Every structure is written in C-alpha cells, then in structure tokens.
Short mmCIF file of C-alpha atoms and ligand atoms in Angstrom, two decimals:
data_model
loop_
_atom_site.label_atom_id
_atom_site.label_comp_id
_atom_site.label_asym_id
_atom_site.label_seq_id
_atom_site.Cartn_x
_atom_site.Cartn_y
_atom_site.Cartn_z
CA UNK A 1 0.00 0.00 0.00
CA UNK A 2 1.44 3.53 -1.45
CA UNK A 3 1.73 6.10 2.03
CA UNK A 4 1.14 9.60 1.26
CA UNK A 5 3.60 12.15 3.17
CA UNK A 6 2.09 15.40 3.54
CA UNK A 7 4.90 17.65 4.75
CA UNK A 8 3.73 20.80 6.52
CA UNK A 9 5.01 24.01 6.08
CA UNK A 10 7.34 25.00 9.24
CA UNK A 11 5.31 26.49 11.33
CA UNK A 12 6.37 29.86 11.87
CA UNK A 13 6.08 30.81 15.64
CA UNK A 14 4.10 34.49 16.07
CA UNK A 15 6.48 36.52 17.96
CA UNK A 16 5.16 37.91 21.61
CA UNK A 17 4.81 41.27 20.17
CA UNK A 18 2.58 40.86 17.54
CA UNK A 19 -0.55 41.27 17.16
CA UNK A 20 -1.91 40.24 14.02
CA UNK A 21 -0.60 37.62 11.63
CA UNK A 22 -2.48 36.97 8.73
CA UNK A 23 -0.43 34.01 6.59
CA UNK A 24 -1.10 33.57 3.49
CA UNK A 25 -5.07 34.71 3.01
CA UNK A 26 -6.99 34.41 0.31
CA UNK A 27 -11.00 34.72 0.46
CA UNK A 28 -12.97 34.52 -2.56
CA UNK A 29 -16.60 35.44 -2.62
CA UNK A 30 -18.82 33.31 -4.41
CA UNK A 31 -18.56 35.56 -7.15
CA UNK A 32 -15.99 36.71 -9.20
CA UNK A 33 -12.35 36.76 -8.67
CA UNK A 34 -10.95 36.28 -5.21
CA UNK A 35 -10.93 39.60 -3.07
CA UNK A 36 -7.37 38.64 -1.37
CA UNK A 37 -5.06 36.71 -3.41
CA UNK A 38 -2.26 34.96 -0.97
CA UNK A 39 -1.89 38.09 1.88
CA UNK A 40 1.02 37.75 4.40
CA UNK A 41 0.95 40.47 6.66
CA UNK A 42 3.01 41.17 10.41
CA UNK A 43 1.75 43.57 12.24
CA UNK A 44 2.87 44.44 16.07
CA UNK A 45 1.43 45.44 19.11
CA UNK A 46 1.21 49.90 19.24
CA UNK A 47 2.30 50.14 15.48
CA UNK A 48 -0.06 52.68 13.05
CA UNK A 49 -0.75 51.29 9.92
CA UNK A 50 -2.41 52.84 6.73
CA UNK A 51 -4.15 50.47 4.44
CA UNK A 52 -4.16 51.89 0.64
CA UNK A 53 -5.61 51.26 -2.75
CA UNK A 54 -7.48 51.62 -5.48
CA UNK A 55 -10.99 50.82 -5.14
CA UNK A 56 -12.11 46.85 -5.38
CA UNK A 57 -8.09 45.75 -4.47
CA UNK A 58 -9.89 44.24 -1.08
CA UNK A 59 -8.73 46.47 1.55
CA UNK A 60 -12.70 46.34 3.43
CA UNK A 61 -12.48 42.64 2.74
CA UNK A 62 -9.17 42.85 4.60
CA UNK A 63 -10.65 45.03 7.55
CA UNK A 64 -13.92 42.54 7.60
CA UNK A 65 -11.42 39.62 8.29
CA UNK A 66 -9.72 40.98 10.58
CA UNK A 67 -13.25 41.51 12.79
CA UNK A 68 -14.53 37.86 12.18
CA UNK A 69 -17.02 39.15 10.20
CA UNK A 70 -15.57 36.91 7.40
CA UNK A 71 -13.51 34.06 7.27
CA UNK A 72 -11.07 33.24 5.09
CA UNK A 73 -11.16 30.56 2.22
CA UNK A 74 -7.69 29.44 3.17
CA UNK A 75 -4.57 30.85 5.12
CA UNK A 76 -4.77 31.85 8.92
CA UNK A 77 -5.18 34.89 10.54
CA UNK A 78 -4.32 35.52 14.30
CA UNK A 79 -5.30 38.37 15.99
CA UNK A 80 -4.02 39.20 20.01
CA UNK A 81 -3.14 34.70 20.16
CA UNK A 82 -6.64 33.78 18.39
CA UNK A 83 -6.77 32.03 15.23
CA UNK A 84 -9.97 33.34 13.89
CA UNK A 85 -10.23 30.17 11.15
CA UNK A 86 -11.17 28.06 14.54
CA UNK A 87 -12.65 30.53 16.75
CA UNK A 88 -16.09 29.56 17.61
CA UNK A 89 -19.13 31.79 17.13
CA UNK A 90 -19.52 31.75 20.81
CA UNK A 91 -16.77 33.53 21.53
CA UNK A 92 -16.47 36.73 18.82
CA UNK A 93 -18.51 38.94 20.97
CA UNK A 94 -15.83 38.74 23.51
CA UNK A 95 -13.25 39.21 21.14
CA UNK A 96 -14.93 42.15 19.23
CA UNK A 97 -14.25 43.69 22.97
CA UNK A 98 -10.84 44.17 22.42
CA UNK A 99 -12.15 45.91 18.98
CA UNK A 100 -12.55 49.66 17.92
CA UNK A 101 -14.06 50.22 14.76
CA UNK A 102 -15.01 53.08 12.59
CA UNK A 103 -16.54 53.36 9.61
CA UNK A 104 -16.53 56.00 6.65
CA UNK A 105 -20.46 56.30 7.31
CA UNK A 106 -20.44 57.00 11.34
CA UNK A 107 -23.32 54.39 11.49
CA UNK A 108 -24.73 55.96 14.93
CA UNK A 109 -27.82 55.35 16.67
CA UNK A 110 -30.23 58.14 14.80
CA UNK A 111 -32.55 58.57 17.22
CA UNK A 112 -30.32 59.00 20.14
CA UNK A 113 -28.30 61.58 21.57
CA UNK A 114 -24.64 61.95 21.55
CA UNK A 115 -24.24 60.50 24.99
CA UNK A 116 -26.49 57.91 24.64
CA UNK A 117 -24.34 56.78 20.98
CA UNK A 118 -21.37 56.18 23.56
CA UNK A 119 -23.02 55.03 27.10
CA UNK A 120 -24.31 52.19 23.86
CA UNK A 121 -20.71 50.73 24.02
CA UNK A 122 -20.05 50.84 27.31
CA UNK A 123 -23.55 49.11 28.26
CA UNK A 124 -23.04 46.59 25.99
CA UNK A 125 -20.23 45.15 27.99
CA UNK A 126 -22.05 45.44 31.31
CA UNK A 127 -19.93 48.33 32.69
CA UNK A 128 -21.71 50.16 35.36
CA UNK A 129 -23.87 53.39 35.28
CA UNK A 130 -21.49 54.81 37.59
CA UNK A 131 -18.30 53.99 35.46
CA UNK A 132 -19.96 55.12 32.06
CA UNK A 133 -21.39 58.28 34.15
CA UNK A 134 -17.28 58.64 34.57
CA UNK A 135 -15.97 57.04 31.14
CA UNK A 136 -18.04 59.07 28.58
CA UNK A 137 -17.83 62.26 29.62
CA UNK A 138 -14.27 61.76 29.70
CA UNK A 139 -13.96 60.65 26.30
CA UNK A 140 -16.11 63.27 24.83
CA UNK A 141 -14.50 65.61 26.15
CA UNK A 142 -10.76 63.59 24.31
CA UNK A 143 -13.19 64.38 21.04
CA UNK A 144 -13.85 67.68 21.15
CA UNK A 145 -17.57 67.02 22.60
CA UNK A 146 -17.84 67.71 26.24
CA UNK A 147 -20.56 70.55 24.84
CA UNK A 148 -22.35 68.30 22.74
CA UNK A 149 -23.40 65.57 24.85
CA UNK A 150 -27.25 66.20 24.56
CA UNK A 151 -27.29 66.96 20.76
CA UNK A 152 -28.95 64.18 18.82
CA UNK A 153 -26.57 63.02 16.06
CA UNK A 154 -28.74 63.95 12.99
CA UNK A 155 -28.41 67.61 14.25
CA UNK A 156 -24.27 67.30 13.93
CA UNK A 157 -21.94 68.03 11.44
CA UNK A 158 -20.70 65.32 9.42
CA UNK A 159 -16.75 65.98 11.26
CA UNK A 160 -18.96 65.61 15.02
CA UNK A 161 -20.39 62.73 13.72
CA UNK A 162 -17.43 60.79 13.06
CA UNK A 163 -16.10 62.02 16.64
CA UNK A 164 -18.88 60.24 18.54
CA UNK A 165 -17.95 57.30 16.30
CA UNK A 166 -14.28 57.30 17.35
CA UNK A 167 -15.93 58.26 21.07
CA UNK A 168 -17.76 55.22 20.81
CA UNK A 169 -15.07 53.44 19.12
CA UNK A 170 -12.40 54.44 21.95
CA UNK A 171 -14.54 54.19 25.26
CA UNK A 172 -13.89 50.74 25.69
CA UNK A 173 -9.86 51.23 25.04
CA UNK A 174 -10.03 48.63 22.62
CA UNK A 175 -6.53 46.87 22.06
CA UNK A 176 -7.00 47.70 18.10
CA UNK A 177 -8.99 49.96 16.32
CA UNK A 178 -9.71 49.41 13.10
CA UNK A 179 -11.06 52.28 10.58
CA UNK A 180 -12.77 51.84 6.90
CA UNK A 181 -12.34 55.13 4.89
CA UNK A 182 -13.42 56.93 8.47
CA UNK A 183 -12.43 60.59 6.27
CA UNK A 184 -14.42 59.44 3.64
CA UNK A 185 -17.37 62.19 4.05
CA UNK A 186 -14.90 64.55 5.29
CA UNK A 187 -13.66 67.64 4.66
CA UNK A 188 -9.88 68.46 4.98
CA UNK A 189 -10.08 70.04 8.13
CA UNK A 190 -12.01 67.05 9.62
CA UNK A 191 -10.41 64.67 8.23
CA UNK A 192 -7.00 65.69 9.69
CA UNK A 193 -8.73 66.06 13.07
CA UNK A 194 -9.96 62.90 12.71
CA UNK A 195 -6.87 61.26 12.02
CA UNK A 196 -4.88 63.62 14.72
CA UNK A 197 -6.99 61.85 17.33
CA UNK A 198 -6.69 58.33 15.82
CA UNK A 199 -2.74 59.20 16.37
CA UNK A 200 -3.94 60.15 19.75
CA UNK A 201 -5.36 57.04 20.85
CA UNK A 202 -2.08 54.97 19.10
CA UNK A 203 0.01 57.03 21.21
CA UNK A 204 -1.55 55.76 24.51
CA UNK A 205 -1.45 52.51 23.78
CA UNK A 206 -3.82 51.05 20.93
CA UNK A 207 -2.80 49.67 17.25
CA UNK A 208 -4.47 51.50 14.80
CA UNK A 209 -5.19 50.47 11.20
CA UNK A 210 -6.89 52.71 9.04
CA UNK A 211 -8.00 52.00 5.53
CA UNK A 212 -8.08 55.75 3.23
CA UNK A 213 -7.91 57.17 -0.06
CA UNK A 214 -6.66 60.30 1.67
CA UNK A 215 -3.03 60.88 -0.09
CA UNK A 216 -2.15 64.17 1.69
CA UNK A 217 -2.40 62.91 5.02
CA UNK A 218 -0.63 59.59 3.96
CA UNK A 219 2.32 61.38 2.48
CA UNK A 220 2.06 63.87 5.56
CA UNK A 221 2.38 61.63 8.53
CA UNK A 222 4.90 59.28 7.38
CA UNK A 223 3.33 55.72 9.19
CA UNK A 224 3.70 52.19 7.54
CA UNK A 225 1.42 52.39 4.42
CA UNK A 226 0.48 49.16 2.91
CA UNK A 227 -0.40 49.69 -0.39
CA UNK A 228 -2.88 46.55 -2.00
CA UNK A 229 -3.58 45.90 -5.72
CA UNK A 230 -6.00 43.24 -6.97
CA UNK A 231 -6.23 41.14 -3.38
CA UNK A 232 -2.36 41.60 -3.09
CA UNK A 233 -0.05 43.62 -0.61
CA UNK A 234 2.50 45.46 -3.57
CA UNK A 235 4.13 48.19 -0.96
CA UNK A 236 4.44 47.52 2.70
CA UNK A 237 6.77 50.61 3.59
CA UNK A 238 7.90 51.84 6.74
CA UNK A 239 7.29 55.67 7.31
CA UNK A 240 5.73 55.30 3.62
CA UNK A 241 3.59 57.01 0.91
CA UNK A 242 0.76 56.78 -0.91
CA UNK A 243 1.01 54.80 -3.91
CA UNK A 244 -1.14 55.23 -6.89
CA UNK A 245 -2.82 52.38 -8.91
CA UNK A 246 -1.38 52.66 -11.81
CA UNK A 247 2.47 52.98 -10.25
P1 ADP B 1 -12.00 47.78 -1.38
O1 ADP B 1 -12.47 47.95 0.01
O2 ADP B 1 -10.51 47.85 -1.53
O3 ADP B 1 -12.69 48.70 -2.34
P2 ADP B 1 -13.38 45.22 -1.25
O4 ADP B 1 -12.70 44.41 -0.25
O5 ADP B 1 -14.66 45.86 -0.87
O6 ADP B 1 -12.36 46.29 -1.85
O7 ADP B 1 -13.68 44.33 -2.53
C1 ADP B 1 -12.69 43.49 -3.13
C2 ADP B 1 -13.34 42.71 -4.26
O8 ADP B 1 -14.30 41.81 -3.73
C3 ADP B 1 -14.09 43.57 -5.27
O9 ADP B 1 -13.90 43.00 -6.54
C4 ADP B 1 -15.51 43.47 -4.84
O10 ADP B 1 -16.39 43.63 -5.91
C5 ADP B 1 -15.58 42.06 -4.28
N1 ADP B 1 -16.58 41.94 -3.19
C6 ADP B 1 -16.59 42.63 -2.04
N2 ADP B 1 -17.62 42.25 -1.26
C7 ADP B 1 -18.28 41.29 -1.95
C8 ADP B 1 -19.42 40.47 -1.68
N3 ADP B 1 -20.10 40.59 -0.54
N4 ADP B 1 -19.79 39.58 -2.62
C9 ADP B 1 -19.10 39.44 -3.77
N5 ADP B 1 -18.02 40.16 -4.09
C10 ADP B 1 -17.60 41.08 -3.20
MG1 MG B 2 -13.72 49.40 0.84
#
C-alpha cells in the first residue's frame, strides 16, 4: 500500500509582540475573482498602519477579516493569540471587545443623543452606570464634545459625527482599532482632526489600522502604508507614501 507524506510548512512561531498575523489569506466570494489573493501580513502590538488602494483591491475585505465578520477561504489569521479560522461563534462577541471600529459612514444610533451613541458601548459590555457616568464624559470631552453631549446626532456636522464614532469606538480602550475610509465624508479640516486623534489614541497605547484614499495625510504623517492591488499587498513601507494604482 502507497503512504502519502504530507509535509507541513514550518510552522512559523508568532512573535510575543505581535498582534496580528495573517499568513497567506486568500477569500474569494462566491462571485468573481478572489478579493485577497495569498496576503502575508506582520503587524505588532502599538504600530499605526495605513491600508491603501485603489478601489475593489480588497482592503474592506481585509478590515472585515480581521473583525470575524468573514472568514477566510484558506490561510490563517491571528489576531491578540486567536486564530480566527477556529474561533467559535460563541466567543467573537468577547473578542470584538478588544475591537474599535469606525466606519466611513459613522453608522450611529439616529434617534439617540450623543451620549447615549457612547453610554451604547459601554452598556453593551455590562460596565456600570457609575463607570460610564465617569468614562463618557471623559472621552467626549478627548473628542472635542464635552458641549455636545445632549445633541442628537442627525443635528451634527458630518466631522462631530465621526467624533462620537471614534468616542464610541475608543470608550472601551479597545486593544486595536480598526477604521474603513473613516475621512471618507470629510472635509480636509475634519479629516486631519480625525486622524490627529486616531494618532492620539495609538500614542496611549492602541494599534491603529486605518483603511483611506486620503493621499495628503498619507504622504504627511509618514506611518507604515500598505499599499494593495488586486487582493495583493505590492508596498508595505515603513514611514511610507501613498502609492497610486497605476504605479
Ligand atoms: P475595497 O475595500 O478595496 O474597495 P473590497 O474588499 O470591498 O475592496 O472588494 C474586493 C473585491 O471583492 C471587489 O472586486 C468586490 O467587488 C468584491 N466583493 C466585495 N464584497 C463582496 C461580496 N459581498 N460579494 C461578492 N463580491 C464582493
Ligand atoms: Mg472598501
């Protein structure tokens, strides 16, 4: 009888210090050509990481991974020790804990207030009225806010919109935060505030990965850009730029 050898890859072991490892990913939808073709991608504990390219190259698919909102159609991603491949659908509410994330369009609660969009997060994991009563004013005030705290969303400006978004997104102190496109529906001036306090929050602690189209501040802060094309990482640079598509 013929035996058949499979020989496994060596292993790599994930160094202590980092915090997500995705080796070689691909995920195809059921449609069309796969969204990530083969991604292998290090990235450590505190680091700031842009995410760039030209629309369709799978940088939301990316992002969506990365929250166990998809999984992948082969290759492994580990994020803070968990493989998310084998992580049971039990357990991703209490790994979306550890997770900040902001989108390009706010996605608030409409028919609440601006306090009430934050207290949301905080309830959510059972923290007490006394420690939101203490936590949300506090980051509100981190925002720009502390004013605004009655104000229903709808009656904000699209830049105070996304700030109770990162609010909500920060209240927890998440271990990462993730954002998709979160200057999208900005203007300049909000965008770089929004992306001033996202440098805020890496400073003190959290890993930030932010997905944009937005070159100036790219090419301004100088923070690892990865730059993907057609499901694949082309640039991974170190105090990088922004690359276009058709570099
Ligand atoms: P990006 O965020 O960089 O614009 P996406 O990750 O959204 O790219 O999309 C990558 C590719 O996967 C695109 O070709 C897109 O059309 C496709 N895609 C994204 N989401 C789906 C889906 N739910 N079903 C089928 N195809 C999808
Ligand atoms: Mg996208």
């Amino acid at each position: 009888m013929e035996r058949v050898i499979r020989r496994k890859r060596p292993t790599r072991q994930i160094p202590a210090d980092e915090i997500i490892t995705l080796d070689n990913v691909s995920k195809a939808y059921s449609t069309g050509k796969p969204a990530l073709n083969g991604v292998t991608l290090h990235i450590k504990k505190g680091e700031f990481v842009f995410i760039v390219g030209d629309s369709g190259s799978g940088k939301s698919t990316l992002i969506k991974l990365l929250l166990r909102e998809l999984v992948p159609s082969s290759g492994t991603i580990t994020v803070m020790g968990h493989d998310l491949g084998k992580m049971r659908h039990r357990n991703i509410p209490k790994f979306r804990r550890n997770l900040g994330i902001v989108f390009q369009d706010f996605r608030l609660l409409k028919d609440r207030n601006v306090y009430e969009n934050v207290a949301f997060a905080q309830r959510i994991i059972q923290k007490s009225t006394r420690e939101i009563r203490k936590n949300v004013p506090s980051v509100l005030a981190t925002v720009g806010l502390a004013g605004k705290y009655k104000s229903k969303v709808t009656q904000l400006s699209g830049g105070e919109q996304q700030r109770v978004a990162l609010a909500r997104a920060m209240v927890n102190k998440p271990t990462i935060l993730l954002a998709d496109e979160p200057t999208g529906n900005l203007d300049p001036g909000n965008s770089w505030e929004i992306m001033k306090l996202m440098e805020q929050i890496n400073e003190n602690g959290t890993t930030v990965i932010i997905v944009t189209h937005n070159r100036e501040i790219v090419n301004a802060m100088h923070k690892r850009v990865i730059t993907m094309k057609k499901g694949v990482v082309i640039y991974d640079e170190e105090e990088g730029e922004y690359h276009d598509e058709d570099e």
